[in-house]
């Protein structure tokens, strides 16, 4: 296990490991990066955000290679400074993969230059070309970071909370309906997020179809954010823009929308 994830993973208790094993969950290490990235690649084949980031690349094979490099960088980065989980491992991949940052990930250096370079973002920079760099490094990454910072800082209901961010949750089409997502959330809530009243969970979903799924686990819609431009009447989602649905789960699943008194989650 990574020595950089502090108490979240490196100091895992035997009960946590046993609970993970009982649910078919593996706490990922750097040896699992390629398998995990391959799961994410095949989980997000039709995702509008994934399509947008590589829409400028004409060759499908090279598009896949670019996407895979980005997923590998994400997974490596968060194994180092957050935690990643895989479910039902096969010879080549996992059925389901989740990528999380923790309340201390940024402080621990999640976005530091050494972490990013070690994770493989230099390779992503080279592979994506000028147009892709604009979308990934000057578009998506700042948008996601700044949106979360704005929401958490400006809304008094969340400003004193510790944030767990679900960066990616992907399941292969063949795995859907098997209960992997439920088992994953049960494990994360029990062993991490619901251990303190100060913890909340945050995500950006790039598919509106997922909103009712996340709602079953206590997340509530907050707002939409957009990468790209849909102002043209001919704009195409997945080519010109992508919409992401920000969702937040209150402390221990409490519905923050029902809180009329600011700061009382």
mmCIF file of C-alpha atoms in Angstrom:
data_model
loop_
_atom_site.group_PDB
_atom_site.id
_atom_site.type_symbol
_atom_site.label_atom_id
_atom_site.label_comp_id
_atom_site.label_asym_id
_atom_site.label_seq_id
_atom_site.Cartn_x
_atom_site.Cartn_y
_atom_site.Cartn_z
ATOM 1 C CA UNK A 1 0.000 0.000 0.000
ATOM 2 C CA UNK A 2 1.123 3.564 -0.647
ATOM 3 C CA UNK A 3 2.913 5.199 2.256
ATOM 4 C CA UNK A 4 1.578 8.576 1.123
ATOM 5 C CA UNK A 5 -2.093 8.076 1.984
ATOM 6 C CA UNK A 6 -1.590 8.511 5.722
ATOM 7 C CA UNK A 7 -4.228 7.046 8.015
ATOM 8 C CA UNK A 8 -6.702 6.533 5.202
ATOM 9 C CA UNK A 9 -4.926 3.553 3.660
ATOM 10 C CA UNK A 10 -1.380 3.000 4.921
ATOM 11 C CA UNK A 11 -2.586 2.593 8.508
ATOM 12 C CA UNK A 12 -5.513 0.399 7.526
ATOM 13 C CA UNK A 13 -6.749 -1.847 10.278
ATOM 14 C CA UNK A 14 -7.224 -5.557 9.772
ATOM 15 C CA UNK A 15 -10.996 -5.056 10.131
ATOM 16 C CA UNK A 16 -11.003 -2.579 7.241
ATOM 17 C CA UNK A 17 -9.069 -4.983 5.018
ATOM 18 C CA UNK A 18 -11.396 -7.823 6.006
ATOM 19 C CA UNK A 19 -14.447 -5.676 5.271
ATOM 20 C CA UNK A 20 -13.038 -4.794 1.857
ATOM 21 C CA UNK A 21 -12.290 -8.434 1.067
ATOM 22 C CA UNK A 22 -15.770 -9.517 2.135
ATOM 23 C CA UNK A 23 -17.297 -7.084 -0.368
ATOM 24 C CA UNK A 24 -14.958 -8.064 -3.210
ATOM 25 C CA UNK A 25 -13.105 -4.758 -2.889
ATOM 26 C CA UNK A 26 -9.373 -4.288 -3.372
ATOM 27 C CA UNK A 27 -7.551 -1.226 -2.041
ATOM 28 C CA UNK A 28 -5.427 -0.417 -5.066
ATOM 29 C CA UNK A 29 -1.668 0.052 -5.221
ATOM 30 C CA UNK A 30 0.491 1.410 -8.012
ATOM 31 C CA UNK A 31 0.758 -2.119 -9.401
ATOM 32 C CA UNK A 32 -2.962 -1.897 -10.235
ATOM 33 C CA UNK A 33 -2.853 1.362 -12.214
ATOM 34 C CA UNK A 34 -3.110 -0.132 -15.708
ATOM 35 C CA UNK A 35 -5.950 -2.495 -14.801
ATOM 36 C CA UNK A 36 -7.891 0.273 -13.089
ATOM 37 C CA UNK A 37 -7.379 2.697 -15.985
ATOM 38 C CA UNK A 38 -8.559 0.064 -18.460
ATOM 39 C CA UNK A 39 -11.777 -0.302 -16.452
ATOM 40 C CA UNK A 40 -12.356 3.466 -16.532
ATOM 41 C CA UNK A 41 -11.646 3.630 -20.269
ATOM 42 C CA UNK A 42 -14.310 1.039 -21.004
ATOM 43 C CA UNK A 43 -16.729 2.424 -18.432
ATOM 44 C CA UNK A 44 -16.785 5.904 -19.993
ATOM 45 C CA UNK A 45 -16.867 5.008 -23.707
ATOM 46 C CA UNK A 46 -20.070 6.988 -24.288
ATOM 47 C CA UNK A 47 -19.472 9.659 -21.650
ATOM 48 C CA UNK A 48 -19.815 13.221 -22.977
ATOM 49 C CA UNK A 49 -16.849 14.590 -21.013
ATOM 50 C CA UNK A 50 -14.556 11.765 -22.081
ATOM 51 C CA UNK A 51 -15.609 12.253 -25.702
ATOM 52 C CA UNK A 52 -15.100 16.012 -25.532
ATOM 53 C CA UNK A 53 -11.516 15.752 -24.275
ATOM 54 C CA UNK A 54 -10.414 13.706 -27.299
ATOM 55 C CA UNK A 55 -12.913 14.904 -29.937
ATOM 56 C CA UNK A 56 -10.104 16.701 -31.792
ATOM 57 C CA UNK A 57 -8.223 13.437 -32.417
ATOM 58 C CA UNK A 58 -9.372 11.765 -35.662
ATOM 59 C CA UNK A 59 -7.897 8.299 -35.062
ATOM 60 C CA UNK A 60 -9.948 6.128 -32.675
ATOM 61 C CA UNK A 61 -6.969 4.017 -31.610
ATOM 62 C CA UNK A 62 -4.970 7.085 -30.642
ATOM 63 C CA UNK A 63 -8.004 8.576 -28.867
ATOM 64 C CA UNK A 64 -8.176 5.442 -26.737
ATOM 65 C CA UNK A 65 -4.450 5.676 -25.974
ATOM 66 C CA UNK A 66 -4.832 9.301 -24.889
ATOM 67 C CA UNK A 67 -7.825 8.554 -22.672
ATOM 68 C CA UNK A 68 -6.020 5.582 -21.136
ATOM 69 C CA UNK A 69 -2.996 7.754 -20.347
ATOM 70 C CA UNK A 70 -5.246 10.294 -18.611
ATOM 71 C CA UNK A 71 -6.979 7.619 -16.535
ATOM 72 C CA UNK A 72 -3.628 6.102 -15.597
ATOM 73 C CA UNK A 73 -2.447 9.517 -14.399
ATOM 74 C CA UNK A 74 -5.630 10.074 -12.368
ATOM 75 C CA UNK A 75 -5.411 6.664 -10.728
ATOM 76 C CA UNK A 76 -1.685 6.905 -9.959
ATOM 77 C CA UNK A 77 -2.117 10.427 -8.527
ATOM 78 C CA UNK A 78 -4.918 9.377 -6.202
ATOM 79 C CA UNK A 79 -3.332 6.112 -5.094
ATOM 80 C CA UNK A 80 -0.411 8.287 -4.005
ATOM 81 C CA UNK A 81 -2.382 11.058 -2.274
ATOM 82 C CA UNK A 82 -5.919 9.709 -1.865
ATOM 83 C CA UNK A 83 -7.258 6.203 -2.313
ATOM 84 C CA UNK A 84 -8.613 4.036 -5.124
ATOM 85 C CA UNK A 85 -10.748 0.930 -4.929
ATOM 86 C CA UNK A 86 -11.273 -1.886 -7.410
ATOM 87 C CA UNK A 87 -13.996 -4.502 -7.376
ATOM 88 C CA UNK A 88 -14.006 -8.039 -8.752
ATOM 89 C CA UNK A 89 -10.549 -8.172 -10.313
ATOM 90 C CA UNK A 90 -10.017 -10.168 -13.493
ATOM 91 C CA UNK A 91 -6.871 -10.993 -15.411
ATOM 92 C CA UNK A 92 -7.002 -7.721 -17.362
ATOM 93 C CA UNK A 93 -9.109 -5.260 -15.403
ATOM 94 C CA UNK A 94 -11.655 -4.668 -12.626
ATOM 95 C CA UNK A 95 -15.430 -4.640 -12.932
ATOM 96 C CA UNK A 96 -15.722 -1.368 -11.005
ATOM 97 C CA UNK A 97 -13.166 1.284 -10.018
ATOM 98 C CA UNK A 98 -13.538 4.261 -7.692
ATOM 99 C CA UNK A 99 -11.065 7.135 -7.368
ATOM 100 C CA UNK A 100 -11.277 9.281 -4.220
ATOM 101 C CA UNK A 101 -9.491 12.265 -2.738
ATOM 102 C CA UNK A 102 -9.575 12.779 1.020
ATOM 103 C CA UNK A 103 -9.799 15.885 3.227
ATOM 104 C CA UNK A 104 -5.983 15.987 3.446
ATOM 105 C CA UNK A 105 -5.139 15.094 -0.166
ATOM 106 C CA UNK A 106 -4.405 18.648 -1.335
ATOM 107 C CA UNK A 107 -2.417 19.425 1.805
ATOM 108 C CA UNK A 108 -0.468 16.206 1.261
ATOM 109 C CA UNK A 109 0.484 17.308 -2.260
ATOM 110 C CA UNK A 110 -2.197 15.867 -4.544
ATOM 111 C CA UNK A 111 -1.708 18.664 -7.079
ATOM 112 C CA UNK A 112 2.002 19.266 -6.506
ATOM 113 C CA UNK A 113 4.333 19.199 -9.502
ATOM 114 C CA UNK A 114 6.252 16.105 -8.300
ATOM 115 C CA UNK A 115 3.010 14.174 -7.746
ATOM 116 C CA UNK A 116 1.624 15.150 -11.150
ATOM 117 C CA UNK A 117 4.838 14.292 -12.978
ATOM 118 C CA UNK A 118 5.192 10.985 -11.164
ATOM 119 C CA UNK A 119 1.586 10.172 -12.030
ATOM 120 C CA UNK A 120 2.167 10.668 -15.758
ATOM 121 C CA UNK A 121 0.591 14.035 -16.555
ATOM 122 C CA UNK A 122 3.690 14.951 -18.556
ATOM 123 C CA UNK A 123 2.854 12.059 -20.879
ATOM 124 C CA UNK A 124 -0.749 13.283 -21.073
ATOM 125 C CA UNK A 125 0.496 16.776 -21.988
ATOM 126 C CA UNK A 126 2.613 15.398 -24.823
ATOM 127 C CA UNK A 127 -0.012 13.033 -26.186
ATOM 128 C CA UNK A 128 -3.029 15.342 -26.204
ATOM 129 C CA UNK A 129 -1.510 18.073 -28.378
ATOM 130 C CA UNK A 130 -2.249 21.825 -28.159
ATOM 131 C CA UNK A 131 -6.049 21.540 -28.447
ATOM 132 C CA UNK A 132 -6.225 18.687 -25.981
ATOM 133 C CA UNK A 133 -3.957 20.484 -23.515
ATOM 134 C CA UNK A 134 -6.297 23.454 -23.626
ATOM 135 C CA UNK A 135 -9.256 21.247 -22.770
ATOM 136 C CA UNK A 136 -7.561 19.146 -20.071
ATOM 137 C CA UNK A 137 -5.055 21.439 -18.360
ATOM 138 C CA UNK A 138 -6.615 24.857 -18.921
ATOM 139 C CA UNK A 139 -10.254 23.760 -19.044
ATOM 140 C CA UNK A 140 -11.358 20.651 -17.176
ATOM 141 C CA UNK A 141 -8.859 20.524 -14.297
ATOM 142 C CA UNK A 142 -9.223 24.216 -13.283
ATOM 143 C CA UNK A 143 -13.017 24.061 -13.750
ATOM 144 C CA UNK A 144 -13.399 21.082 -11.434
ATOM 145 C CA UNK A 145 -11.016 22.462 -8.815
ATOM 146 C CA UNK A 146 -12.395 25.999 -8.846
ATOM 147 C CA UNK A 147 -16.043 24.923 -8.838
ATOM 148 C CA UNK A 148 -15.563 22.759 -5.763
ATOM 149 C CA UNK A 149 -13.577 25.484 -4.014
ATOM 150 C CA UNK A 150 -16.245 28.101 -4.814
ATOM 151 C CA UNK A 151 -19.149 25.953 -3.635
ATOM 152 C CA UNK A 152 -17.547 24.730 -0.443
ATOM 153 C CA UNK A 153 -16.103 28.136 0.489
ATOM 154 C CA UNK A 154 -19.182 30.230 -0.274
ATOM 155 C CA UNK A 155 -21.971 28.026 1.074
ATOM 156 C CA UNK A 156 -22.033 28.227 4.867
ATOM 157 C CA UNK A 157 -23.624 24.767 5.048
ATOM 158 C CA UNK A 158 -20.364 23.263 3.817
ATOM 159 C CA UNK A 159 -17.603 25.746 4.644
ATOM 160 C CA UNK A 160 -16.604 24.068 7.921
ATOM 161 C CA UNK A 161 -16.742 20.524 6.534
ATOM 162 C CA UNK A 162 -14.036 18.072 5.497
ATOM 163 C CA UNK A 163 -14.463 16.981 1.899
ATOM 164 C CA UNK A 164 -14.164 13.547 0.349
ATOM 165 C CA UNK A 165 -14.364 13.900 -3.439
ATOM 166 C CA UNK A 166 -15.423 11.029 -5.682
ATOM 167 C CA UNK A 167 -13.286 11.788 -8.724
ATOM 168 C CA UNK A 168 -14.333 8.767 -10.789
ATOM 169 C CA UNK A 169 -16.684 5.841 -10.320
ATOM 170 C CA UNK A 170 -16.825 3.570 -13.334
ATOM 171 C CA UNK A 171 -18.336 0.140 -13.920
ATOM 172 C CA UNK A 172 -18.017 -2.026 -17.005
ATOM 173 C CA UNK A 173 -21.325 -2.557 -18.804
ATOM 174 C CA UNK A 174 -21.155 -6.256 -17.897
ATOM 175 C CA UNK A 175 -20.919 -5.377 -14.184
ATOM 176 C CA UNK A 176 -23.928 -3.129 -13.941
ATOM 177 C CA UNK A 177 -26.745 -4.456 -11.832
ATOM 178 C CA UNK A 178 -24.462 -6.637 -9.709
ATOM 179 C CA UNK A 179 -24.522 -4.322 -6.688
ATOM 180 C CA UNK A 180 -20.907 -3.165 -7.008
ATOM 181 C CA UNK A 181 -21.770 0.508 -6.604
ATOM 182 C CA UNK A 182 -23.847 -0.185 -3.484
ATOM 183 C CA UNK A 183 -21.108 -2.310 -1.910
ATOM 184 C CA UNK A 184 -18.526 0.349 -2.743
ATOM 185 C CA UNK A 185 -20.506 3.158 -1.097
ATOM 186 C CA UNK A 186 -21.343 1.044 1.941
ATOM 187 C CA UNK A 187 -17.631 0.341 2.411
ATOM 188 C CA UNK A 188 -16.506 3.956 1.946
ATOM 189 C CA UNK A 189 -19.240 5.438 4.139
ATOM 190 C CA UNK A 190 -18.632 2.941 6.949
ATOM 191 C CA UNK A 191 -14.845 3.043 6.953
ATOM 192 C CA UNK A 192 -14.129 6.645 5.966
ATOM 193 C CA UNK A 193 -16.778 9.287 5.407
ATOM 194 C CA UNK A 194 -19.321 8.539 8.133
ATOM 195 C CA UNK A 195 -16.706 8.253 10.867
ATOM 196 C CA UNK A 196 -17.051 11.996 11.571
ATOM 197 C CA UNK A 197 -19.926 14.478 11.528
ATOM 198 C CA UNK A 198 -17.587 16.940 9.791
ATOM 199 C CA UNK A 199 -17.228 14.807 6.668
ATOM 200 C CA UNK A 200 -19.254 15.302 3.498
ATOM 201 C CA UNK A 201 -18.907 13.782 0.027
ATOM 202 C CA UNK A 202 -18.752 15.693 -3.257
ATOM 203 C CA UNK A 203 -18.848 14.598 -6.899
ATOM 204 C CA UNK A 204 -19.385 15.846 -10.431
ATOM 205 C CA UNK A 205 -21.315 13.423 -12.634
ATOM 206 C CA UNK A 206 -21.101 13.845 -16.390
ATOM 207 C CA UNK A 207 -24.265 11.835 -17.060
ATOM 208 C CA UNK A 208 -27.721 12.943 -15.881
ATOM 209 C CA UNK A 209 -28.719 9.263 -15.902
ATOM 210 C CA UNK A 210 -26.536 8.841 -12.823
ATOM 211 C CA UNK A 211 -28.354 11.447 -10.716
ATOM 212 C CA UNK A 212 -31.057 9.050 -9.435
ATOM 213 C CA UNK A 213 -28.377 6.422 -8.753
ATOM 214 C CA UNK A 214 -26.356 8.787 -6.576
ATOM 215 C CA UNK A 215 -29.521 10.040 -4.897
ATOM 216 C CA UNK A 216 -30.098 6.522 -3.570
ATOM 217 C CA UNK A 217 -26.862 6.919 -1.605
ATOM 218 C CA UNK A 218 -27.705 10.294 -0.096
ATOM 219 C CA UNK A 219 -26.262 12.667 -2.686
ATOM 220 C CA UNK A 220 -28.348 15.672 -3.721
ATOM 221 C CA UNK A 221 -28.024 17.822 -6.831
ATOM 222 C CA UNK A 222 -26.386 21.215 -6.261
ATOM 223 C CA UNK A 223 -25.756 22.807 -9.672
ATOM 224 C CA UNK A 224 -24.573 22.183 -13.228
ATOM 225 C CA UNK A 225 -21.160 23.251 -14.500
ATOM 226 C CA UNK A 226 -20.046 23.201 -18.124
ATOM 227 C CA UNK A 227 -16.808 22.617 -19.984
ATOM 228 C CA UNK A 228 -16.772 24.041 -23.498
ATOM 229 C CA UNK A 229 -19.418 26.170 -25.216
ATOM 230 C CA UNK A 230 -23.016 25.295 -26.061
ATOM 231 C CA UNK A 231 -24.074 28.791 -27.144
ATOM 232 C CA UNK A 232 -24.247 27.831 -30.810
ATOM 233 C CA UNK A 233 -27.481 26.248 -31.995
ATOM 234 C CA UNK A 234 -25.347 23.620 -33.712
ATOM 235 C CA UNK A 235 -23.346 22.771 -30.589
ATOM 236 C CA UNK A 236 -23.064 19.029 -29.935
ATOM 237 C CA UNK A 237 -22.620 17.570 -26.464
ATOM 238 C CA UNK A 238 -19.484 15.462 -26.332
ATOM 239 C CA UNK A 239 -17.922 17.429 -29.176
ATOM 240 C CA UNK A 240 -18.338 21.091 -28.248
ATOM 241 C CA UNK A 241 -19.278 20.922 -24.569
ATOM 242 C CA UNK A 242 -20.018 18.668 -21.612
ATOM 243 C CA UNK A 243 -22.332 19.281 -18.671
ATOM 244 C CA UNK A 244 -21.409 18.024 -15.200
ATOM 245 C CA UNK A 245 -23.896 17.686 -12.360
ATOM 246 C CA UNK A 246 -22.452 18.663 -8.982
ATOM 247 C CA UNK A 247 -23.868 16.531 -6.181
ATOM 248 C CA UNK A 248 -23.175 16.641 -2.440
ATOM 249 C CA UNK A 249 -23.925 14.171 0.333
ATOM 250 C CA UNK A 250 -24.401 15.729 3.754
ATOM 251 C CA UNK A 251 -22.857 14.511 6.986
ATOM 252 C CA UNK A 252 -23.786 10.859 7.526
ATOM 253 C CA UNK A 253 -26.231 11.121 4.641
ATOM 254 C CA UNK A 254 -28.307 13.942 6.085
ATOM 255 C CA UNK A 255 -30.187 15.848 3.377
ATOM 256 C CA UNK A 256 -28.582 19.297 3.392
ATOM 257 C CA UNK A 257 -31.430 20.604 1.197
ATOM 258 C CA UNK A 258 -33.778 20.260 4.158
ATOM 259 C CA UNK A 259 -31.551 22.382 6.376
ATOM 260 C CA UNK A 260 -33.091 25.834 6.660
ATOM 261 C CA UNK A 261 -30.467 27.022 9.102
ATOM 262 C CA UNK A 262 -27.133 27.688 7.415
ATOM 263 C CA UNK A 263 -24.270 25.637 8.677
ATOM 264 C CA UNK A 264 -26.498 23.064 10.391
ATOM 265 C CA UNK A 265 -25.934 19.886 8.410
#
